[in-house]
PDB file of C-alpha atoms in Angstrom:
ATOM      1  CA  MET I  94     -93.429 -33.523  42.323  1.00  0.00           C
ATOM      2  CA  GLU I  95     -90.558 -35.757  43.384  1.00  0.00           C
ATOM      3  CA  TYR I  96     -87.642 -35.489  41.120  1.00  0.00           C
ATOM      4  CA  SER I  97     -85.092 -38.272  40.402  1.00  0.00           C
ATOM      5  CA  HIS I  98     -82.243 -36.568  42.369  1.00  0.00           C
ATOM      6  CA  SER I  99     -81.526 -33.767  44.744  1.00  0.00           C
ATOM      7  CA  ASP I 100     -80.861 -30.373  43.066  1.00  0.00           C
ATOM      8  CA  THR I 101     -77.112 -30.907  43.423  1.00  0.00           C
ATOM      9  CA  ASP I 102     -77.101 -34.331  41.890  1.00  0.00           C
ATOM     10  CA  LEU I 103     -79.716 -33.467  39.222  1.00  0.00           C
ATOM     11  CA  SER I 104     -77.417 -30.705  37.836  1.00  0.00           C
ATOM     12  CA  LYS I 105     -74.839 -33.473  37.105  1.00  0.00           C
ATOM     13  CA  GLN I 106     -77.288 -35.666  35.115  1.00  0.00           C
ATOM     14  CA  PRO I 107     -76.702 -35.909  31.354  1.00  0.00           C
ATOM     15  CA  ILE I 108     -79.034 -34.030  28.936  1.00  0.00           C
ATOM     16  CA  GLY I 109     -78.558 -36.779  26.382  1.00  0.00           C
ATOM     17  CA  TYR I 110     -80.552 -39.217  28.581  1.00  0.00           C
ATOM     18  CA  TRP I 111     -83.245 -36.819  29.947  1.00  0.00           C
ATOM     19  CA  SER I 112     -84.062 -35.287  26.580  1.00  0.00           C
ATOM     20  CA  TRP I 113     -84.671 -38.842  25.193  1.00  0.00           C
ATOM     21  CA  ALA I 114     -86.748 -39.882  28.248  1.00  0.00           C
ATOM     22  CA  ALA I 115     -88.923 -36.864  27.875  1.00  0.00           C
ATOM     23  CA  HIS I 116     -89.365 -37.251  24.166  1.00  0.00           C
ATOM     24  CA  LYS I 117     -90.360 -40.894  24.642  1.00  0.00           C
ATOM     25  CA  ALA I 118     -92.945 -40.185  27.348  1.00  0.00           C
ATOM     26  CA  VAL I 119     -94.433 -37.304  25.478  1.00  0.00           C
ATOM     27  CA  ILE I 120     -94.784 -39.058  22.140  1.00  0.00           C
ATOM     28  CA  THR I 121     -96.060 -42.287  23.747  1.00  0.00           C
ATOM     29  CA  ARG I 122     -98.881 -40.314  25.468  1.00  0.00           C
ATOM     30  CA  THR I 123     -99.697 -38.436  22.231  1.00  0.00           C
ATOM     31  CA  ARG I 124     -99.745 -41.561  20.213  1.00  0.00           C
ATOM     32  CA  THR I 125    -101.855 -43.514  22.673  1.00  0.00           C
ATOM     33  CA  ALA I 126    -104.359 -40.604  22.651  1.00  0.00           C
ATOM     34  CA  LEU I 127    -104.388 -40.261  18.904  1.00  0.00           C
ATOM     35  CA  ALA I 128    -104.743 -44.051  18.459  1.00  0.00           C
ATOM     36  CA  GLU I 129    -107.915 -43.788  20.582  1.00  0.00           C
ATOM     37  CA  ILE I 130    -109.168 -41.006  18.226  1.00  0.00           C
ATOM     38  CA  GLY I 131    -108.378 -43.205  15.229  1.00  0.00           C
ATOM     39  CA  THR I 132    -110.233 -46.257  16.442  1.00  0.00           C
ATOM     40  CA  THR I 133    -112.953 -45.922  18.889  1.00  0.00           C
ATOM     41  CA  GLN I 134    -114.009 -42.543  20.344  1.00  0.00           C
ATOM     42  CA  PRO I 135    -114.635 -40.488  17.217  1.00  0.00           C
ATOM     43  CA  GLN I 136    -116.824 -42.919  15.481  1.00  0.00           C
ATOM     44  CA  TRP I 137    -119.042 -42.922  18.512  1.00  0.00           C
ATOM     45  CA  TRP I 138    -118.816 -39.222  18.814  1.00  0.00           C
ATOM     46  CA  VAL I 139    -119.553 -38.524  15.161  1.00  0.00           C
ATOM     47  CA  LEU I 140    -122.419 -41.039  15.141  1.00  0.00           C
ATOM     48  CA  ALA I 141    -123.872 -39.247  18.139  1.00  0.00           C
ATOM     49  CA  GLN I 142    -123.649 -35.868  16.411  1.00  0.00           C
ATOM     50  CA  VAL I 143    -125.206 -37.212  13.232  1.00  0.00           C
ATOM     51  CA  ALA I 144    -127.958 -39.020  15.101  1.00  0.00           C
ATOM     52  CA  ARG I 145    -128.766 -35.963  17.175  1.00  0.00           C
ATOM     53  CA  ALA I 146    -128.808 -33.515  14.174  1.00  0.00           C
ATOM     54  CA  ASP I 147    -132.114 -32.107  13.121  1.00  0.00           C
ATOM     55  CA  THR I 148    -130.976 -32.076   9.437  1.00  0.00           C
ATOM     56  CA  PRO I 149    -128.667 -34.593   7.825  1.00  0.00           C
ATOM     57  CA  LYS I 150    -124.901 -33.757   7.978  1.00  0.00           C
ATOM     58  CA  THR I 151    -122.770 -33.641   4.828  1.00  0.00           C
ATOM     59  CA  ARG I 152    -119.374 -35.332   4.609  1.00  0.00           C
ATOM     60  CA  THR I 153    -117.718 -31.854   4.909  1.00  0.00           C
ATOM     61  CA  GLU I 154    -119.590 -31.139   8.140  1.00  0.00           C
ATOM     62  CA  VAL I 155    -118.570 -34.630   9.560  1.00  0.00           C
ATOM     63  CA  ALA I 156    -114.903 -33.945   8.550  1.00  0.00           C
ATOM     64  CA  ARG I 157    -115.153 -30.551  10.340  1.00  0.00           C
ATOM     65  CA  ILE I 158    -116.471 -32.203  13.478  1.00  0.00           C
ATOM     66  CA  LEU I 159    -113.596 -34.650  13.476  1.00  0.00           C
ATOM     67  CA  GLN I 160    -110.920 -31.811  12.920  1.00  0.00           C
ATOM     68  CA  GLY I 161    -112.330 -29.922  15.801  1.00  0.00           C
ATOM     69  CA  TYR I 162    -112.260 -33.001  18.011  1.00  0.00           C
ATOM     70  CA  ALA I 163    -108.578 -33.620  17.081  1.00  0.00           C
ATOM     71  CA  ALA I 164    -107.739 -29.883  17.789  1.00  0.00           C
ATOM     72  CA  THR I 165    -109.427 -30.089  21.130  1.00  0.00           C
ATOM     73  CA  LEU I 166    -107.561 -33.222  21.951  1.00  0.00           C
ATOM     74  CA  GLN I 167    -104.194 -31.593  21.222  1.00  0.00           C
ATOM     75  CA  ASP I 168    -105.115 -28.668  23.359  1.00  0.00           C
ATOM     76  CA  GLU I 169    -106.008 -31.149  26.210  1.00  0.00           C
ATOM     77  CA  LEU I 170    -102.673 -33.055  25.740  1.00  0.00           C
ATOM     78  CA  TRP I 171    -100.754 -29.848  25.803  1.00  0.00           C
ATOM     79  CA  ALA I 172    -102.428 -28.603  28.962  1.00  0.00           C
ATOM     80  CA  GLU I 173    -102.008 -32.003  30.639  1.00  0.00           C
ATOM     81  CA  ARG I 174     -98.257 -32.243  30.112  1.00  0.00           C
ATOM     82  CA  HIS I 175     -97.653 -28.600  30.887  1.00  0.00           C
ATOM     83  CA  ALA I 176     -99.350 -28.842  34.337  1.00  0.00           C
ATOM     84  CA  ASP I 177     -97.174 -27.027  36.896  1.00  0.00           C
ATOM     85  CA  VAL I 178     -94.703 -25.874  34.298  1.00  0.00           C
ATOM     86  CA  SER I 179     -94.736 -21.996  34.027  1.00  0.00           C
ATOM     87  CA  ASP I 180     -94.427 -20.398  30.702  1.00  0.00           C
ATOM     88  CA  GLU I 181     -91.222 -18.848  31.861  1.00  0.00           C
ATOM     89  CA  GLU I 182     -89.708 -22.237  32.840  1.00  0.00           C
ATOM     90  CA  TYR I 183     -90.803 -23.674  29.415  1.00  0.00           C
ATOM     91  CA  LEU I 184     -89.168 -20.803  27.452  1.00  0.00           C
ATOM     92  CA  ILE I 185     -85.891 -21.452  29.415  1.00  0.00           C
ATOM     93  CA  THR I 186     -86.203 -25.155  28.753  1.00  0.00           C
ATOM     94  CA  LEU I 187     -86.534 -24.711  24.891  1.00  0.00           C
ATOM     95  CA  LYS I 188     -83.781 -22.135  24.766  1.00  0.00           C
ATOM     96  CA  VAL I 189     -81.402 -24.446  26.727  1.00  0.00           C
ATOM     97  CA  LEU I 190     -82.268 -27.447  24.466  1.00  0.00           C
ATOM     98  CA  GLN I 191     -81.623 -25.325  21.282  1.00  0.00           C
ATOM     99  CA  ARG I 192     -78.386 -24.076  22.903  1.00  0.00           C
ATOM    100  CA  PHE I 193     -77.286 -27.693  23.412  1.00  0.00           C
ATOM    101  CA  ILE I 194     -78.132 -28.307  19.750  1.00  0.00           C
ATOM    102  CA  HIS I 195     -76.047 -25.204  18.743  1.00  0.00           C
ATOM    103  CA  ASN I 196     -73.145 -26.262  20.983  1.00  0.00           C
ATOM    104  CA  THR I 197     -72.992 -29.704  19.656  1.00  0.00           C
ATOM    105  CA  GLY I 198     -73.007 -28.643  16.129  1.00  0.00           C
ATOM    106  CA  GLY I 199     -76.560 -29.722  15.317  1.00  0.00           C
ATOM    107  CA  ARG I 200     -78.622 -27.375  13.174  1.00  0.00           C
ATOM    108  CA  ALA I 201     -82.079 -28.861  13.827  1.00  0.00           C
ATOM    109  CA  TRP I 202     -83.985 -25.826  12.534  1.00  0.00           C
ATOM    110  CA  HIS I 203     -81.826 -25.126   9.521  1.00  0.00           C
ATOM    111  CA  HIS I 204     -82.705 -28.246   7.470  1.00  0.00           C
TER     112      HIS I 204
ATOM    113  CA  MET L 251     -77.262 -17.212  19.990  1.00  0.00           C
ATOM    114  CA  GLU L 252     -80.098 -17.017  17.517  1.00  0.00           C
ATOM    115  CA  TYR L 253     -83.034 -19.123  18.494  1.00  0.00           C
ATOM    116  CA  SER L 254     -85.529 -20.699  16.044  1.00  0.00           C
ATOM    117  CA  HIS L 255     -88.372 -18.354  17.038  1.00  0.00           C
ATOM    118  CA  SER L 256     -89.158 -15.289  18.976  1.00  0.00           C
ATOM    119  CA  ASP L 257     -89.924 -15.798  22.640  1.00  0.00           C
ATOM    120  CA  THR L 258     -93.704 -15.648  22.043  1.00  0.00           C
ATOM    121  CA  ASP L 259     -93.594 -18.199  19.163  1.00  0.00           C
ATOM    122  CA  LEU L 260     -90.931 -20.438  20.833  1.00  0.00           C
ATOM    123  CA  SER L 261     -93.345 -20.901  23.823  1.00  0.00           C
ATOM    124  CA  LYS L 262     -95.823 -22.518  21.456  1.00  0.00           C
ATOM    125  CA  GLN L 263     -93.263 -25.121  20.084  1.00  0.00           C
ATOM    126  CA  PRO L 264     -93.796 -28.672  21.084  1.00  0.00           C
ATOM    127  CA  ILE L 265     -91.519 -30.343  23.606  1.00  0.00           C
ATOM    128  CA  GLY L 266     -91.905 -33.686  21.767  1.00  0.00           C
ATOM    129  CA  TYR L 267     -89.900 -32.376  18.838  1.00  0.00           C
ATOM    130  CA  TRP L 268     -87.188 -30.306  20.632  1.00  0.00           C
ATOM    131  CA  SER L 269     -86.361 -32.962  23.212  1.00  0.00           C
ATOM    132  CA  TRP L 270     -85.752 -35.385  20.256  1.00  0.00           C
ATOM    133  CA  ALA L 271     -83.689 -32.756  18.403  1.00  0.00           C
ATOM    134  CA  ALA L 272     -81.519 -32.022  21.512  1.00  0.00           C
ATOM    135  CA  HIS L 273     -81.109 -35.712  22.166  1.00  0.00           C
ATOM    136  CA  LYS L 274     -80.040 -36.394  18.670  1.00  0.00           C
ATOM    137  CA  ALA L 275     -77.453 -33.513  18.454  1.00  0.00           C
ATOM    138  CA  VAL L 276     -75.975 -34.448  21.760  1.00  0.00           C
ATOM    139  CA  ILE L 277     -75.539 -38.168  21.227  1.00  0.00           C
ATOM    140  CA  THR L 278     -74.235 -37.639  17.712  1.00  0.00           C
ATOM    141  CA  ARG L 279     -71.483 -35.309  19.027  1.00  0.00           C
ATOM    142  CA  THR L 280     -70.680 -37.749  21.839  1.00  0.00           C
ATOM    143  CA  ARG L 281     -70.609 -40.771  19.489  1.00  0.00           C
ATOM    144  CA  THR L 282     -68.465 -38.924  17.035  1.00  0.00           C
ATOM    145  CA  ALA L 283     -65.997 -37.917  19.694  1.00  0.00           C
ATOM    146  CA  LEU L 284     -65.966 -41.483  21.270  1.00  0.00           C
ATOM    147  CA  ALA L 285     -65.547 -43.011  17.732  1.00  0.00           C
ATOM    148  CA  GLU L 286     -62.341 -40.912  17.398  1.00  0.00           C
ATOM    149  CA  ILE L 287     -61.163 -42.211  20.668  1.00  0.00           C
ATOM    150  CA  GLY L 288     -61.919 -45.736  19.639  1.00  0.00           C
ATOM    151  CA  THR L 289     -60.031 -45.538  16.352  1.00  0.00           C
ATOM    152  CA  THR L 290     -57.222 -43.053  15.888  1.00  0.00           C
ATOM    153  CA  GLN L 291     -56.297 -40.661  18.659  1.00  0.00           C
ATOM    154  CA  PRO L 292     -55.788 -42.933  21.678  1.00  0.00           C
ATOM    155  CA  GLN L 293     -53.489 -45.373  19.939  1.00  0.00           C
ATOM    156  CA  TRP L 294     -51.296 -42.529  19.039  1.00  0.00           C
ATOM    157  CA  TRP L 295     -51.493 -40.917  22.451  1.00  0.00           C
ATOM    158  CA  VAL L 296     -50.827 -44.196  24.304  1.00  0.00           C
ATOM    159  CA  LEU L 297     -47.904 -44.983  21.924  1.00  0.00           C
ATOM    160  CA  ALA L 298     -46.495 -41.494  22.656  1.00  0.00           C
ATOM    161  CA  GLN L 299     -46.775 -42.106  26.379  1.00  0.00           C
ATOM    162  CA  VAL L 300     -45.209 -45.525  26.190  1.00  0.00           C
ATOM    163  CA  ALA L 301     -42.423 -44.296  23.892  1.00  0.00           C
ATOM    164  CA  ARG L 302     -41.766 -41.378  26.230  1.00  0.00           C
ATOM    165  CA  ALA L 303     -41.632 -43.390  29.390  1.00  0.00           C
ATOM    166  CA  ASP L 304     -38.330 -43.872  31.212  1.00  0.00           C
ATOM    167  CA  THR L 305     -39.467 -47.411  32.512  1.00  0.00           C
ATOM    168  CA  PRO L 306     -41.732 -49.812  30.481  1.00  0.00           C
ATOM    169  CA  LYS L 307     -45.464 -49.346  31.210  1.00  0.00           C
ATOM    170  CA  THR L 308     -47.549 -52.337  32.319  1.00  0.00           C
ATOM    171  CA  ARG L 309     -50.990 -53.186  30.675  1.00  0.00           C
ATOM    172  CA  THR L 310     -52.747 -51.772  33.786  1.00  0.00           C
ATOM    173  CA  GLU L 311     -50.908 -48.559  33.500  1.00  0.00           C
ATOM    174  CA  VAL L 312     -51.825 -48.285  29.834  1.00  0.00           C
ATOM    175  CA  ALA L 313     -55.437 -49.068  30.646  1.00  0.00           C
ATOM    176  CA  ARG L 314     -55.466 -46.292  33.320  1.00  0.00           C
ATOM    177  CA  ILE L 315     -54.057 -43.800  30.849  1.00  0.00           C
ATOM    178  CA  LEU L 316     -56.925 -44.679  28.401  1.00  0.00           C
ATOM    179  CA  GLN L 317     -59.496 -44.356  31.235  1.00  0.00           C
ATOM    180  CA  GLY L 318     -58.091 -40.936  32.006  1.00  0.00           C
ATOM    181  CA  TYR L 319     -58.178 -39.973  28.484  1.00  0.00           C
ATOM    182  CA  ALA L 320     -61.910 -40.982  28.164  1.00  0.00           C
ATOM    183  CA  ALA L 321     -62.825 -39.158  31.355  1.00  0.00           C
ATOM    184  CA  THR L 322     -61.135 -35.999  30.167  1.00  0.00           C
ATOM    185  CA  LEU L 323     -62.932 -36.188  26.881  1.00  0.00           C
ATOM    186  CA  GLN L 324     -66.297 -36.556  28.658  1.00  0.00           C
ATOM    187  CA  ASP L 325     -65.477 -33.502  30.750  1.00  0.00           C
ATOM    188  CA  GLU L 326     -64.623 -31.615  27.566  1.00  0.00           C
ATOM    189  CA  LEU L 327     -67.814 -32.643  25.869  1.00  0.00           C
ATOM    190  CA  TRP L 328     -69.908 -31.666  28.917  1.00  0.00           C
ATOM    191  CA  ALA L 329     -68.161 -28.240  29.048  1.00  0.00           C
ATOM    192  CA  GLU L 330     -68.683 -27.772  25.205  1.00  0.00           C
ATOM    193  CA  ARG L 331     -72.431 -28.413  25.180  1.00  0.00           C
ATOM    194  CA  HIS L 332     -73.029 -26.415  28.441  1.00  0.00           C
ATOM    195  CA  ALA L 333     -71.385 -23.247  27.062  1.00  0.00           C
ATOM    196  CA  ASP L 334     -73.470 -20.211  27.962  1.00  0.00           C
ATOM    197  CA  VAL L 335     -76.012 -22.455  29.956  1.00  0.00           C
ATOM    198  CA  SER L 336     -76.096 -21.487  33.586  1.00  0.00           C
ATOM    199  CA  ASP L 337     -76.408 -24.153  36.247  1.00  0.00           C
ATOM    200  CA  GLU L 338     -79.714 -22.591  37.323  1.00  0.00           C
ATOM    201  CA  GLU L 339     -81.083 -22.769  33.712  1.00  0.00           C
ATOM    202  CA  TYR L 340     -79.892 -26.330  33.412  1.00  0.00           C
ATOM    203  CA  LEU L 341     -81.604 -27.429  36.607  1.00  0.00           C
ATOM    204  CA  ILE L 342     -84.880 -25.781  35.489  1.00  0.00           C
ATOM    205  CA  THR L 343     -84.559 -27.651  32.164  1.00  0.00           C
ATOM    206  CA  LEU L 344     -84.070 -31.055  33.827  1.00  0.00           C
ATOM    207  CA  LYS L 345     -86.941 -30.393  36.233  1.00  0.00           C
ATOM    208  CA  VAL L 346     -89.306 -29.351  33.354  1.00  0.00           C
ATOM    209  CA  LEU L 347     -88.284 -32.478  31.347  1.00  0.00           C
ATOM    210  CA  GLN L 348     -88.957 -34.698  34.379  1.00  0.00           C
ATOM    211  CA  ARG L 349     -92.277 -33.009  34.934  1.00  0.00           C
ATOM    212  CA  PHE L 350     -93.325 -33.614  31.367  1.00  0.00           C
ATOM    213  CA  ILE L 351     -92.497 -37.336  31.933  1.00  0.00           C
ATOM    214  CA  HIS L 352     -94.494 -37.280  35.127  1.00  0.00           C
ATOM    215  CA  ASN L 353     -97.397 -35.455  33.478  1.00  0.00           C
ATOM    216  CA  THR L 354     -97.554 -37.871  30.505  1.00  0.00           C
ATOM    217  CA  GLY L 355     -97.463 -40.985  32.654  1.00  0.00           C
ATOM    218  CA  GLY L 356     -93.945 -41.904  32.007  1.00  0.00           C
ATOM    219  CA  ARG L 357     -91.842 -43.171  34.905  1.00  0.00           C
ATOM    220  CA  ALA L 358     -88.322 -42.983  33.411  1.00  0.00           C
ATOM    221  CA  TRP L 359     -86.480 -43.269  36.688  1.00  0.00           C
ATOM    222  CA  HIS L 360     -88.604 -45.917  38.342  1.00  0.00           C
ATOM    223  CA  HIS L 361     -87.604 -48.818  36.051  1.00  0.00           C
TER     224      HIS L 361
END
């Protein structure tokens, strides 16, 4: 992937901006995907499951199908955004972000 | 520093939340420090410079003093939040954040 700057210049970029840009991109993708689940896809998917069933499905069974669908989607979104990011790099990233929070006096996980 | 989770659990934390939390902590600290510059400290500091000067200072000279003061503050804030974050870790962090932007379809640096 092509980054915005050379390594030397990238190191001088501010975390305030890039943490915001990453947050925005990630939640926009998630919200778009969840909006699809909330509107079009699951109705069709549940209808197909119900129509295909040998015995009628209860409300609880249908709810479980939807929960499973949402969980699968979350796993897919996670895998999508973590492509080419190693677990080691991700751990470093979260630790660095939490260190910035610590160093700037924020206590995000204490309230 | 104490992190929010063990390494194993931290790796499962969502970037959507932690990028937001880091952004918020960093800009809050920066804004607070800049608000101080905008209200109390620089007036005193410039007055002290002007009062101490052998020859009267021009408007341009005073503006330059203020610019220097703001630049120094930005350097101090950078050093403060980067405490115990190596350049190598910071570079990895920015690359991972940009990869998340790329992987979720965002194009933060192309517009």
